Coordinates of C-alpha atoms in Angstrom, one line a residue:
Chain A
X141 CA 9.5 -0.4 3.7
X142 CA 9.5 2.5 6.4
X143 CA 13.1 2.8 6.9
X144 CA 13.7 3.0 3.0
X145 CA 10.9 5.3 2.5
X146 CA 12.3 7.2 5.5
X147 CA 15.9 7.3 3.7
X148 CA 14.6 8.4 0.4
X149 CA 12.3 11.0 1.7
X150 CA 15.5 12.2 3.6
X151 CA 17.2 12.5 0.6
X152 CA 14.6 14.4 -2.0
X153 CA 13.3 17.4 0.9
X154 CA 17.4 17.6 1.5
X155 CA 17.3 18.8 -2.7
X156 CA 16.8 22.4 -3.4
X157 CA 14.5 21.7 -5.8
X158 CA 11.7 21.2 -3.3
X159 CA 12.1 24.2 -1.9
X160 CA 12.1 26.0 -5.1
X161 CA 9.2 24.4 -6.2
X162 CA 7.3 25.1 -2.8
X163 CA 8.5 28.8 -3.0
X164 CA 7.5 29.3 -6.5
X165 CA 3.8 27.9 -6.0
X166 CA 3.4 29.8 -2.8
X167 CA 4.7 33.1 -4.7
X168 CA 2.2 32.2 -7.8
X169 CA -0.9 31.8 -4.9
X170 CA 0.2 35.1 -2.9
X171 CA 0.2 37.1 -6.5
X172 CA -3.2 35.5 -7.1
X173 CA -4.7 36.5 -4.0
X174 CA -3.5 39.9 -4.3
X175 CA -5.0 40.5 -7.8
X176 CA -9.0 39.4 -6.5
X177 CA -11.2 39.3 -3.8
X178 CA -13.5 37.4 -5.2
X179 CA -12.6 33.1 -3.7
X180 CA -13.6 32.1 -6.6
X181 CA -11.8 33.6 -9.3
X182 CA -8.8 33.5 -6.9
X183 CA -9.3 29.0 -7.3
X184 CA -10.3 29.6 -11.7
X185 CA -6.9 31.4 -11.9
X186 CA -5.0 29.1 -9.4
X187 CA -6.4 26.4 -11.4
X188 CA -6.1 27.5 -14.8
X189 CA -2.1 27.8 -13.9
X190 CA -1.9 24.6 -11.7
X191 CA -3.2 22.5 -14.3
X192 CA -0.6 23.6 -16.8
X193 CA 2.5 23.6 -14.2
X194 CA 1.9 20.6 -11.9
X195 CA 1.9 17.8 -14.5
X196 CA 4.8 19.3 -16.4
X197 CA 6.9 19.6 -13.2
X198 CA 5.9 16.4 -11.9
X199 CA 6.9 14.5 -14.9
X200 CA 9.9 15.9 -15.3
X201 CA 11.2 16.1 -12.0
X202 CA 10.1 12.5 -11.6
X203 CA 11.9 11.3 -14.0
X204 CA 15.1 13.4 -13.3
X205 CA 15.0 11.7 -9.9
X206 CA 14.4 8.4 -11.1
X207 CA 17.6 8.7 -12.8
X208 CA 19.4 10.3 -10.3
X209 CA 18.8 8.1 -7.7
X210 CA 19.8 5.3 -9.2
X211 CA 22.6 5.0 -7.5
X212 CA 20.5 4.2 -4.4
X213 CA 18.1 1.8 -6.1
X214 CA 21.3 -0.2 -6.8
X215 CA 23.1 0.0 -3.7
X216 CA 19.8 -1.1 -2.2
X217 CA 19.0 -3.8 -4.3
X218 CA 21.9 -5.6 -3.3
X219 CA 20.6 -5.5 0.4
X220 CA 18.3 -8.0 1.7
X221 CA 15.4 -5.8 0.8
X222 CA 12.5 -6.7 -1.8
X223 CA 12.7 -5.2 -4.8
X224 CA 8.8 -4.0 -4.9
X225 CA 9.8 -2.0 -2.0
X226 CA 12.8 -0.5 -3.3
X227 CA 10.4 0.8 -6.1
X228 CA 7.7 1.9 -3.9
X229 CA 9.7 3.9 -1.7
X230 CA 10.9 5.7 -4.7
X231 CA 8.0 6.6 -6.1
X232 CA 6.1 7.4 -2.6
X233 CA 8.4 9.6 -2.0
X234 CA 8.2 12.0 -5.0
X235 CA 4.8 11.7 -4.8
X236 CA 4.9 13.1 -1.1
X237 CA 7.4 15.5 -2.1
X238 CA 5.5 17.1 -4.7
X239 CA 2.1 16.6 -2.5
X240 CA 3.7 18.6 0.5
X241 CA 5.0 21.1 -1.9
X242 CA 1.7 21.6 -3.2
X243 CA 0.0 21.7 0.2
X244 CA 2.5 24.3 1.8
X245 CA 2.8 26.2 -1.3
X246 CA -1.0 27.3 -1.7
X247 CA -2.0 26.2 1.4
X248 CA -0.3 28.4 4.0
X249 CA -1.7 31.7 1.6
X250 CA -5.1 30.1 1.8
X251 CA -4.4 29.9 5.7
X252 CA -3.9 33.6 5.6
X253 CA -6.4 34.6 3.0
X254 CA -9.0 32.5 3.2
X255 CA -10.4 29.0 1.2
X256 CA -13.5 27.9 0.6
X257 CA -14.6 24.2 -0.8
X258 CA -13.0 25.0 -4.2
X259 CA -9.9 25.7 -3.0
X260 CA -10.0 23.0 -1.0
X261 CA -10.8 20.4 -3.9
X262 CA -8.0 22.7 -6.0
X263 CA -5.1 21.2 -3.5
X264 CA -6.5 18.0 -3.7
X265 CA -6.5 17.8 -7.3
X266 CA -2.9 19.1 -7.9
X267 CA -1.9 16.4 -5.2
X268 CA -3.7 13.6 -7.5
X269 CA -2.4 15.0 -10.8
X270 CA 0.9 15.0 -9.1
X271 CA 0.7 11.2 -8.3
X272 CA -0.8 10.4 -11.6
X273 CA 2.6 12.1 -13.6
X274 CA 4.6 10.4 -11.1
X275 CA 3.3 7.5 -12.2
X276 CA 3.6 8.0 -16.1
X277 CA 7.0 9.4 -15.7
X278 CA 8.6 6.1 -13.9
X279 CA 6.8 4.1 -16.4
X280 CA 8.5 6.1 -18.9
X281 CA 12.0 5.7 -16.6
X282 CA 11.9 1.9 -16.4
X283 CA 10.9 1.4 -20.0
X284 CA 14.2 2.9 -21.1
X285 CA 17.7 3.4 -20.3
X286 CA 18.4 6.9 -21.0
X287 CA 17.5 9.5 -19.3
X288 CA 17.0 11.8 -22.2
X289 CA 14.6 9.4 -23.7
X290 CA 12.9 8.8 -20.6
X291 CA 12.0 12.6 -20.0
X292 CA 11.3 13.3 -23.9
X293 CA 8.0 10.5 -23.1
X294 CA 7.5 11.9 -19.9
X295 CA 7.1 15.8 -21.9
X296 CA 5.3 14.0 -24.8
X297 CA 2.6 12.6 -22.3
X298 CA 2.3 15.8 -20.6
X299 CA 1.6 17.7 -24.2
X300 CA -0.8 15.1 -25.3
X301 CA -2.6 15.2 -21.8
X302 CA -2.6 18.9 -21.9
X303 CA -2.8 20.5 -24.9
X304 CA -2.8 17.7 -27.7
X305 CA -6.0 16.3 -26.4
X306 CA -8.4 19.5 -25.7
X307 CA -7.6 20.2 -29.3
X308 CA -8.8 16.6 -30.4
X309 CA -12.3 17.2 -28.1
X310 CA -12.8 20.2 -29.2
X311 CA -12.5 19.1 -33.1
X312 CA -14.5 15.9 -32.1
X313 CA -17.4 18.2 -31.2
X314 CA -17.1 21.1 -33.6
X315 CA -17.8 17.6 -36.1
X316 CA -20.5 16.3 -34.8
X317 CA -21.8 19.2 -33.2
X318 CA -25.2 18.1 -34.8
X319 CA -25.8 15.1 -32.7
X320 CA -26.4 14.8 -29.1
X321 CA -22.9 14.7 -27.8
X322 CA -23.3 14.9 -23.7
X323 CA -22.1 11.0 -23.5
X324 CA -19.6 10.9 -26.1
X325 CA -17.8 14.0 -24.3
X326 CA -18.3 12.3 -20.7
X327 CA -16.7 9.4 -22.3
X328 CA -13.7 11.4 -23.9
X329 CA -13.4 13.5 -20.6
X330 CA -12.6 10.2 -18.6
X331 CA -9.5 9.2 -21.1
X332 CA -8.0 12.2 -19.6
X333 CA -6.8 12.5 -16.0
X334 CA -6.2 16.2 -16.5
X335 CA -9.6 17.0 -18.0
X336 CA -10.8 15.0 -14.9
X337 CA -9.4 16.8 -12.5
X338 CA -10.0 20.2 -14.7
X339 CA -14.2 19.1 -14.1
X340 CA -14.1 18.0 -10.6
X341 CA -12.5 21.9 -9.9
X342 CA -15.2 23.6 -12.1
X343 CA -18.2 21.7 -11.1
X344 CA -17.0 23.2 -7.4
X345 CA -16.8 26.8 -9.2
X346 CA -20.9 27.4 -10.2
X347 CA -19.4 28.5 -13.8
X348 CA -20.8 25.6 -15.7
X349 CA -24.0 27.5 -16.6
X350 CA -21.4 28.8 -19.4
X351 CA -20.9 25.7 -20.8
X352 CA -24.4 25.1 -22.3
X353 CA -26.2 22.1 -22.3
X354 CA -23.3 20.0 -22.0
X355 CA -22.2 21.5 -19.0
X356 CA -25.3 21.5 -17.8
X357 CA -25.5 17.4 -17.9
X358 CA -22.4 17.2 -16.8
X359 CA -23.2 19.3 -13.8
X360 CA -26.1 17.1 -13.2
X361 CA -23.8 13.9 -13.8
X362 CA -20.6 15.4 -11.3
X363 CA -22.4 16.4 -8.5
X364 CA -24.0 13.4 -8.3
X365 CA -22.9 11.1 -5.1
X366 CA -22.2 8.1 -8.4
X367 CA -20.8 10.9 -10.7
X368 CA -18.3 11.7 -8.2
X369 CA -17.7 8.1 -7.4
X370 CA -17.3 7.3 -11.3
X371 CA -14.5 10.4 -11.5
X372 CA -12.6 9.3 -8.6
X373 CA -12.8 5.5 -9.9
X374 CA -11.6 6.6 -13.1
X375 CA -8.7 8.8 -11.4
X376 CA -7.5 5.8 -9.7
X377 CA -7.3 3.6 -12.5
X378 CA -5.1 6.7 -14.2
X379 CA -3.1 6.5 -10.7
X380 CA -2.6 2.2 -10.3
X381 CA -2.1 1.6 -13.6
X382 CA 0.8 3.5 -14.8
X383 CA 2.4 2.3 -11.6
X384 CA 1.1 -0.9 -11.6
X385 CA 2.9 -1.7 -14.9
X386 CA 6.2 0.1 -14.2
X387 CA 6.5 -1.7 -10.6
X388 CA 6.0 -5.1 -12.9
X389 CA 9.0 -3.8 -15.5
X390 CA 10.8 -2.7 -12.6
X391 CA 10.5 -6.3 -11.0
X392 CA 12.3 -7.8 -14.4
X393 CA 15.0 -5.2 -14.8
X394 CA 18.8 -5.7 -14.9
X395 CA 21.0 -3.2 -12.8
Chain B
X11 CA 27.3 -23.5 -0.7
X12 CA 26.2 -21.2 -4.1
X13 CA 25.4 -23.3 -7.1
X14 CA 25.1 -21.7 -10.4
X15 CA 22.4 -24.7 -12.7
X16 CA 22.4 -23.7 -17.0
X17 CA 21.8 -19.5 -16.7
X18 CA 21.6 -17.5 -20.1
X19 CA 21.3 -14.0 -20.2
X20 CA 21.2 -12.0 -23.2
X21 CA 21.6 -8.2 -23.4
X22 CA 19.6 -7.4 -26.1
X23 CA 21.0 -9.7 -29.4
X24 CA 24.4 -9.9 -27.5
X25 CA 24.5 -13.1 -25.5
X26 CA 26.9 -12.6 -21.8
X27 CA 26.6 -15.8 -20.4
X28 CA 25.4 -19.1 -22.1
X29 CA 24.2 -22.0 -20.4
X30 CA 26.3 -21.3 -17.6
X31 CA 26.8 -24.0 -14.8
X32 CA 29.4 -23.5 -11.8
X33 CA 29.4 -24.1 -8.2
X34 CA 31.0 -22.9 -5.0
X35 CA 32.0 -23.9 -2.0
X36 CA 32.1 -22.9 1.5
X37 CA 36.1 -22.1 2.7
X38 CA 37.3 -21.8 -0.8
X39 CA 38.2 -18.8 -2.2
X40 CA 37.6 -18.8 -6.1
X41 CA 39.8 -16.2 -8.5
X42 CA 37.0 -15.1 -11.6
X43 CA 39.0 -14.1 -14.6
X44 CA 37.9 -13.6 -18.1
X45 CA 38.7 -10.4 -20.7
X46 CA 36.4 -7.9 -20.8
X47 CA 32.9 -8.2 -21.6
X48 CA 33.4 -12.1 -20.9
X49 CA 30.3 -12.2 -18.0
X50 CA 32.2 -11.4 -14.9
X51 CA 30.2 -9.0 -13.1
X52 CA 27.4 -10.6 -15.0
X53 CA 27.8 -13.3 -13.2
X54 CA 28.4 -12.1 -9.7
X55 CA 25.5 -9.3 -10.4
X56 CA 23.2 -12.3 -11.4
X57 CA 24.3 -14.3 -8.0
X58 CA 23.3 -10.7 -6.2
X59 CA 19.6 -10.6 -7.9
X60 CA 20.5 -7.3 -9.6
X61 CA 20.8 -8.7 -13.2
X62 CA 17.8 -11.3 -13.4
X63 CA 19.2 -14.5 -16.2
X64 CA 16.8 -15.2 -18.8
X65 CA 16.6 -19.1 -18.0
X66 CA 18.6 -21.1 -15.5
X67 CA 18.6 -21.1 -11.7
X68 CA 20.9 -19.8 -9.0
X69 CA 20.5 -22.2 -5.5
X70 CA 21.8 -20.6 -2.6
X71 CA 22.3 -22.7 0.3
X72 CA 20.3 -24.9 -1.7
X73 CA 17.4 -23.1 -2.3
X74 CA 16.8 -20.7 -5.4
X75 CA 17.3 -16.9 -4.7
X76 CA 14.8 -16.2 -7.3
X77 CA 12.2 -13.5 -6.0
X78 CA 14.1 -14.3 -2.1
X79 CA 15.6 -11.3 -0.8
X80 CA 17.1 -12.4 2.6
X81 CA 19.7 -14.6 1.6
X82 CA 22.1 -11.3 0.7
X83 CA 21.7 -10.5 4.2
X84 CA 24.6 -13.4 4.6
X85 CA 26.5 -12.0 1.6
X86 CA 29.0 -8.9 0.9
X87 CA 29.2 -7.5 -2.2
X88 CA 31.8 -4.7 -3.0
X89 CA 31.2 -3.5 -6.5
X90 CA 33.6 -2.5 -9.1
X91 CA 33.0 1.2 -9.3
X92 CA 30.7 2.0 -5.5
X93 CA 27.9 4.2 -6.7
X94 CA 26.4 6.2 -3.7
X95 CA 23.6 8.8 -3.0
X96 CA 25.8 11.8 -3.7
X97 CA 24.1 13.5 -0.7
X98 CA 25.0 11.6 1.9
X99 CA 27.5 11.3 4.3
X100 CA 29.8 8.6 5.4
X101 CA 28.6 7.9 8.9
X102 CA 24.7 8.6 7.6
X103 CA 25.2 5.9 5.0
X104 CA 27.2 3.4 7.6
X105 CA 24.2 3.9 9.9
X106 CA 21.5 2.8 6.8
X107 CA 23.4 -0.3 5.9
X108 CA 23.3 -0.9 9.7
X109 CA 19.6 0.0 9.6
X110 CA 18.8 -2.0 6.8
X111 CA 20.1 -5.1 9.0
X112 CA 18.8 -4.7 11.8
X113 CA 18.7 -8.2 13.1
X114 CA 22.7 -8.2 13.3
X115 CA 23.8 -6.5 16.0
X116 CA 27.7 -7.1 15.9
X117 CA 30.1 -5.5 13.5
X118 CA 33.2 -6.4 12.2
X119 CA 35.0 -2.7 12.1
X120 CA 38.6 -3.5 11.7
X121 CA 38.7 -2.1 7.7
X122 CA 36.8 1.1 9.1
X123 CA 39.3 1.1 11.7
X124 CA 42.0 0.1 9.1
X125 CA 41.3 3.1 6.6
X126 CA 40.3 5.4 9.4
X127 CA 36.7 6.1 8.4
X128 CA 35.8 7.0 11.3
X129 CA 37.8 10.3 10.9
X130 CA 35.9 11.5 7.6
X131 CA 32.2 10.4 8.8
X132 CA 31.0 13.8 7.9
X133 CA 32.4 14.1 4.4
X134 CA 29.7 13.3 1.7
X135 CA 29.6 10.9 -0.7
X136 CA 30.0 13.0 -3.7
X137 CA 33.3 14.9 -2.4
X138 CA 35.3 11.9 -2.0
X139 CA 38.1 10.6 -4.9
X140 CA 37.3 7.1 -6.5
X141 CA 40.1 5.6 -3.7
X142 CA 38.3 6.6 -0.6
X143 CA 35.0 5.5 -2.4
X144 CA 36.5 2.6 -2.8
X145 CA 37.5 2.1 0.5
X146 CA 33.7 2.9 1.8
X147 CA 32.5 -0.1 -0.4
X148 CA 35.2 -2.8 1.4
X149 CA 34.8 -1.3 4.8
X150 CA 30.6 -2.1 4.1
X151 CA 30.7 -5.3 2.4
X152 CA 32.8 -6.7 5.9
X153 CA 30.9 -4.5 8.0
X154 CA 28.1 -7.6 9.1
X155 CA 30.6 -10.7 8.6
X156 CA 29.1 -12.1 6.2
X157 CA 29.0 -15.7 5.4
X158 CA 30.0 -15.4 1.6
X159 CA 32.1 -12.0 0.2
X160 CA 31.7 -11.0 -3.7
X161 CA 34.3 -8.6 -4.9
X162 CA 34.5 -7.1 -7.8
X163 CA 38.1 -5.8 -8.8
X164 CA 38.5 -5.0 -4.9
X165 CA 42.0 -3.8 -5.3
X166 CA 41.6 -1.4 -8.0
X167 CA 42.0 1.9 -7.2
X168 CA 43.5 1.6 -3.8
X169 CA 46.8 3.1 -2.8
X170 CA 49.2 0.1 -2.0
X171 CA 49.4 0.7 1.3
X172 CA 45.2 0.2 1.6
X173 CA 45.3 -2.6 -0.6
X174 CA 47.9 -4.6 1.5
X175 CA 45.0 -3.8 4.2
X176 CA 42.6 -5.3 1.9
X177 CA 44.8 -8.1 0.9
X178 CA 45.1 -8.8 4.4
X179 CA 41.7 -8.9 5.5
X180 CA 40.2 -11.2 3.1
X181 CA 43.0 -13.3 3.6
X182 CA 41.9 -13.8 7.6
X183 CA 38.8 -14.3 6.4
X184 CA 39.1 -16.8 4.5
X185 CA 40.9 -18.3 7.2
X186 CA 37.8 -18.2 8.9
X187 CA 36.4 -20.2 6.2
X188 CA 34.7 -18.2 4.2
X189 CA 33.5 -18.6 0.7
X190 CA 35.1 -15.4 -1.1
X191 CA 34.6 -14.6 -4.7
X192 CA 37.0 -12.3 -6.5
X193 CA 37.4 -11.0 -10.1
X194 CA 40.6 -9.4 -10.6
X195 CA 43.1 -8.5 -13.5
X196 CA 45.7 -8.1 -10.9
X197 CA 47.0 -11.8 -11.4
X198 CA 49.6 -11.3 -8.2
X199 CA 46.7 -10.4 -6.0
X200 CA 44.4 -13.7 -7.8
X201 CA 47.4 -16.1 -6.3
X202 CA 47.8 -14.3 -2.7
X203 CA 44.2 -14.2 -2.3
X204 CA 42.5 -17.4 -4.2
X205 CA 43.1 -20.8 -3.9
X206 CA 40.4 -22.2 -7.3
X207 CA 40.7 -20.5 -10.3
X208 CA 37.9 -19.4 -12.8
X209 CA 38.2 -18.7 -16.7
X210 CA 35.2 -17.2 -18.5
X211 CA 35.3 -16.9 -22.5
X212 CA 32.6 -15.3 -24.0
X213 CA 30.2 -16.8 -21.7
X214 CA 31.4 -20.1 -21.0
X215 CA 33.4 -21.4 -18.1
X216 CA 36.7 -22.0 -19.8
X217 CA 38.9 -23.4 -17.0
X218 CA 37.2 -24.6 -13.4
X219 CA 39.5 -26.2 -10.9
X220 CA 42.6 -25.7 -7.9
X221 CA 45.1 -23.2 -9.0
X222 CA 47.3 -26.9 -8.7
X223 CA 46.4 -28.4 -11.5
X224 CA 45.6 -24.9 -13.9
X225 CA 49.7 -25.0 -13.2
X226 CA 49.9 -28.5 -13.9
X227 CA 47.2 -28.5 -16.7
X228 CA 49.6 -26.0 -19.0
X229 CA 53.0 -27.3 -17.5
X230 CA 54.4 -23.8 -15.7
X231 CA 55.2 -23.3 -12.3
X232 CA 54.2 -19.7 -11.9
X233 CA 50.4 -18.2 -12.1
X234 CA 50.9 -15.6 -14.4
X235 CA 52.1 -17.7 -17.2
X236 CA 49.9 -20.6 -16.5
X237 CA 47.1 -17.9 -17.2
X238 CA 49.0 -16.4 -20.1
X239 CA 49.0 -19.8 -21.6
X240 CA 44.8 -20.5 -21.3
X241 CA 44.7 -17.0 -22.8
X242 CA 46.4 -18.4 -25.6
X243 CA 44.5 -21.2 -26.1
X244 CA 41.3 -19.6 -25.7
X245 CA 42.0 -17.2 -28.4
X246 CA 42.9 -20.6 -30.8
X247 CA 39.6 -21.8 -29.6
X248 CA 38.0 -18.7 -31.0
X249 CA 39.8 -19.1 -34.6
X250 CA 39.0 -22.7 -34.6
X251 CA 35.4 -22.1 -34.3
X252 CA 35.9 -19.5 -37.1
X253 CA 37.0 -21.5 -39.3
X254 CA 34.2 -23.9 -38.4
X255 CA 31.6 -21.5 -39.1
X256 CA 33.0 -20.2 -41.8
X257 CA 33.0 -24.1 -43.3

């Protein structure tokens, strides 16, 4: 398991794309730290961009490598090696890619600049976000055979997840803004790893005073030891099971 | 040694092998021939775990390969068309297969030495023409002497003098006793190299027996027309069925 991890994590940091991708964060976190003094404006705008451009690039470069590699997967397959651990080396290593990227990217201008707890939970959340479209985009790779399909789900999750779905929360509550709506939106919040991890950053930030009520229970539920416990729970299951089931359709597939 | 009980596998509606039962032996070498699309590579990709049959069983050494992963450490494969991380270079992907192995310790280099790999280690992958590619994948699947060798068209592709190599090579190994396994169009090479011939049809074994009595069988002396003929009579097999159906 090692040795193929070792062998496929030799081959994506070898790509130029991880250094692209590390050079462009870093240059969007430098810009950002220019602009404002002020820590915690620096993390609202690091987050307001990562949330956007981390899942999109994770699920499509997931899924570009996924493809491209299969070369690898098959040369490996007919070696005596198990076929789970073909899989997982795959995937752990995008996931570490992109993680690493992340973590050198805004992490050495936080080493220079400064970080305090938000900043801190922002890396950690781009590294989860980063696992969980990893996940979704090699579900969406084993589930077909063309690579163009396979990246038009991987965009089409990433739209819903980011855009598609604020707009159906937002209509939900503008409906029944009438009735008491703190649980329903807790509820609707946890069907979305990317609203999760959007909550876990602002409840860091002190801003939620803005958000009314709501954000007011919400605070009360997040910064909670079981509030937190519930969010990372709920992150995981977004994590294992997209990878869960795509490890299982891997196991049956035909090379 | 590899025994092949009942296996179906359908691609979608289109069904490659149906109820397929064959068996082979230790120090025979078996010829697999068949059209196009007949379930070749199906066949030997099903024996290698990479295409999974929908029902059926595959016994190596007498026990099923199903979900078992170390038997292919006693098997070489060399695939029809050698896909390879485009990245990498010779001697890094020599050192992997090595790697991936690492309870074999001794190595049987004579095709590296043979095609004179040793002299383009640092090329990648992706640079080389589909000959030299081609000679990467037969230099790997003898690299760990393995006890059963699956090739898939090896000879395509080579230059002659490289195929004589080949030629040569599997031929002192299965001398050695090996059980080889080779699908071919190139009937010449079929009779140097084989010594039990293999007709698939649309799924089906066709023909399964010594390359003796396939001559016997359709009354020619030579291998070329002996095969010509169960061409022939495969394809009258497909109109009588027709004709059937069509009753």
């Amino acid at each position: 398991m090692l040795k193929l991890l070792k062998y496929a994590l030799y081959d994506i940091l070898k790509s130029r794309f991880a250094i692209i991708y590390t050079v462009f964060l870093a240059l969007v976190a430098i810009s950002i730290y220019q602009v404002s003094d002020d820590l915690s404006k620096v993390s609202l705008s690091l987050m307001n961009i990562m949330i956007m451009v981390v899942p999109l690039i994770s699920a499509v470069f997931a899924t570009t490598h996924f493809y491209n590699n299969l070369e690898f997967v098959e040369l490996m397959l007919a070696q005596p090696v198990k076929r789970s651990q073909v899989f997982l080396s795959q995937l752990l290593a995008v996931i570490l890619m992109l993680s690493l990227s992340i973590l050198i990217g805004f992490g050495l201008p936080m080493l220079l600049w400064g970080a305090d707890s938000s900043l801190i939970t922002l890396l950690a959340v781009g590294m989860i976000l980063s696992a969980v479209f990893t996940g979704f985009a090699f579900l969406a790779s084993v589930m077909t055979r063309d690579k163009a399909k396979a990246i038009g789900i991987s965009l089409a999750l990433w739209i819903y997840f980011s855009l598609v779905y604020d707009g159906f929360v937002l209509y939900i509550i503008y409906s029944f803004a009438d009735y008491p709506l703190e649980k329903a939106t807790l509820g609707l919040v946890m069907l979305n790893p990317v609203d999760l991890g959007r909550i876990l950053m602002l409840m860091q930030l002190d801003i939620s005073a803005l958000m009314g009520y709501t954000g007011a229970f919400f605070k009360q539920f997040f910064s909670s030891g079981i509030g937190m416990l519930v969010i990372l729970m709920v992150l995981s299951i977004w994590l294992v099971v997209p990878i869960g089931l795509s490890g299982r359709i891997f196991k049956k597939k035909d090379f | 040694m590899i025994s092949v009980n009942s296996i179906s596998k359908k691609f979608g509606r289109q069904e490659v092998l149906k109820d397929f039962t064959l068996s082979f032996d230790k120090g025979n070498s078996y010829a697999i021939m068949g059209p196009n699309g007949s379930g070749k590579t199906t066949l030997i990709k099903s024996i290698l775990g990479m295409v999974l049959p929908d029902s059926g069983e595959i016994l190596v050494k007498g026990r099923s390969i199903k979900g078992k992963e170390d038997y292919r450490k006693d098997v070489g494969y060399m695939p029809q068309i050698g896909r390879y991380p485009q990245n990498m270079k010779i001697g890094q992907l020599f050192s992997m297969m090595k790697d991936m192995r690492p309870e074999i310790r001794e190595y049987d280099l004579d095709l590296v030495e043979a095609f004179e790999l040793e002299k383009i280690k640092e090329k990648t992958m992706g640079t080389l023409s589909g000959g030299t590619t081609q000679k990467v994948s037969a230099a790997l699947a003898f690299l760990f002497n393995p006890e059963v060798l699956v090739l898939d068209e090896p000879t395509a592709g080579l230059d002659p003098i490289a195929a004589e190599t080949l030629k040569s090579k599997i031929r002192k190994e299965r001398e050695a006793g090996k059980l080889i396994l080779i699908t071919s169009h190139i009937l010449s090479d079929l009779e140097e190299l084989t010594n039990q011939a293999i007709y698939i049809f649309e799924g089906e074994v066709f023909f399964n027996d010594s390359i003796e009595s396939l001559k016997e069988m359709t009354s020619e002396e030579k291998f070329s027309p002996a095969i010509a003929k169960l061409m022939q009579w495969t394809l009258k097999k497909k109109s009588t069925t027709k004709v059937l159906t069509h009753a």
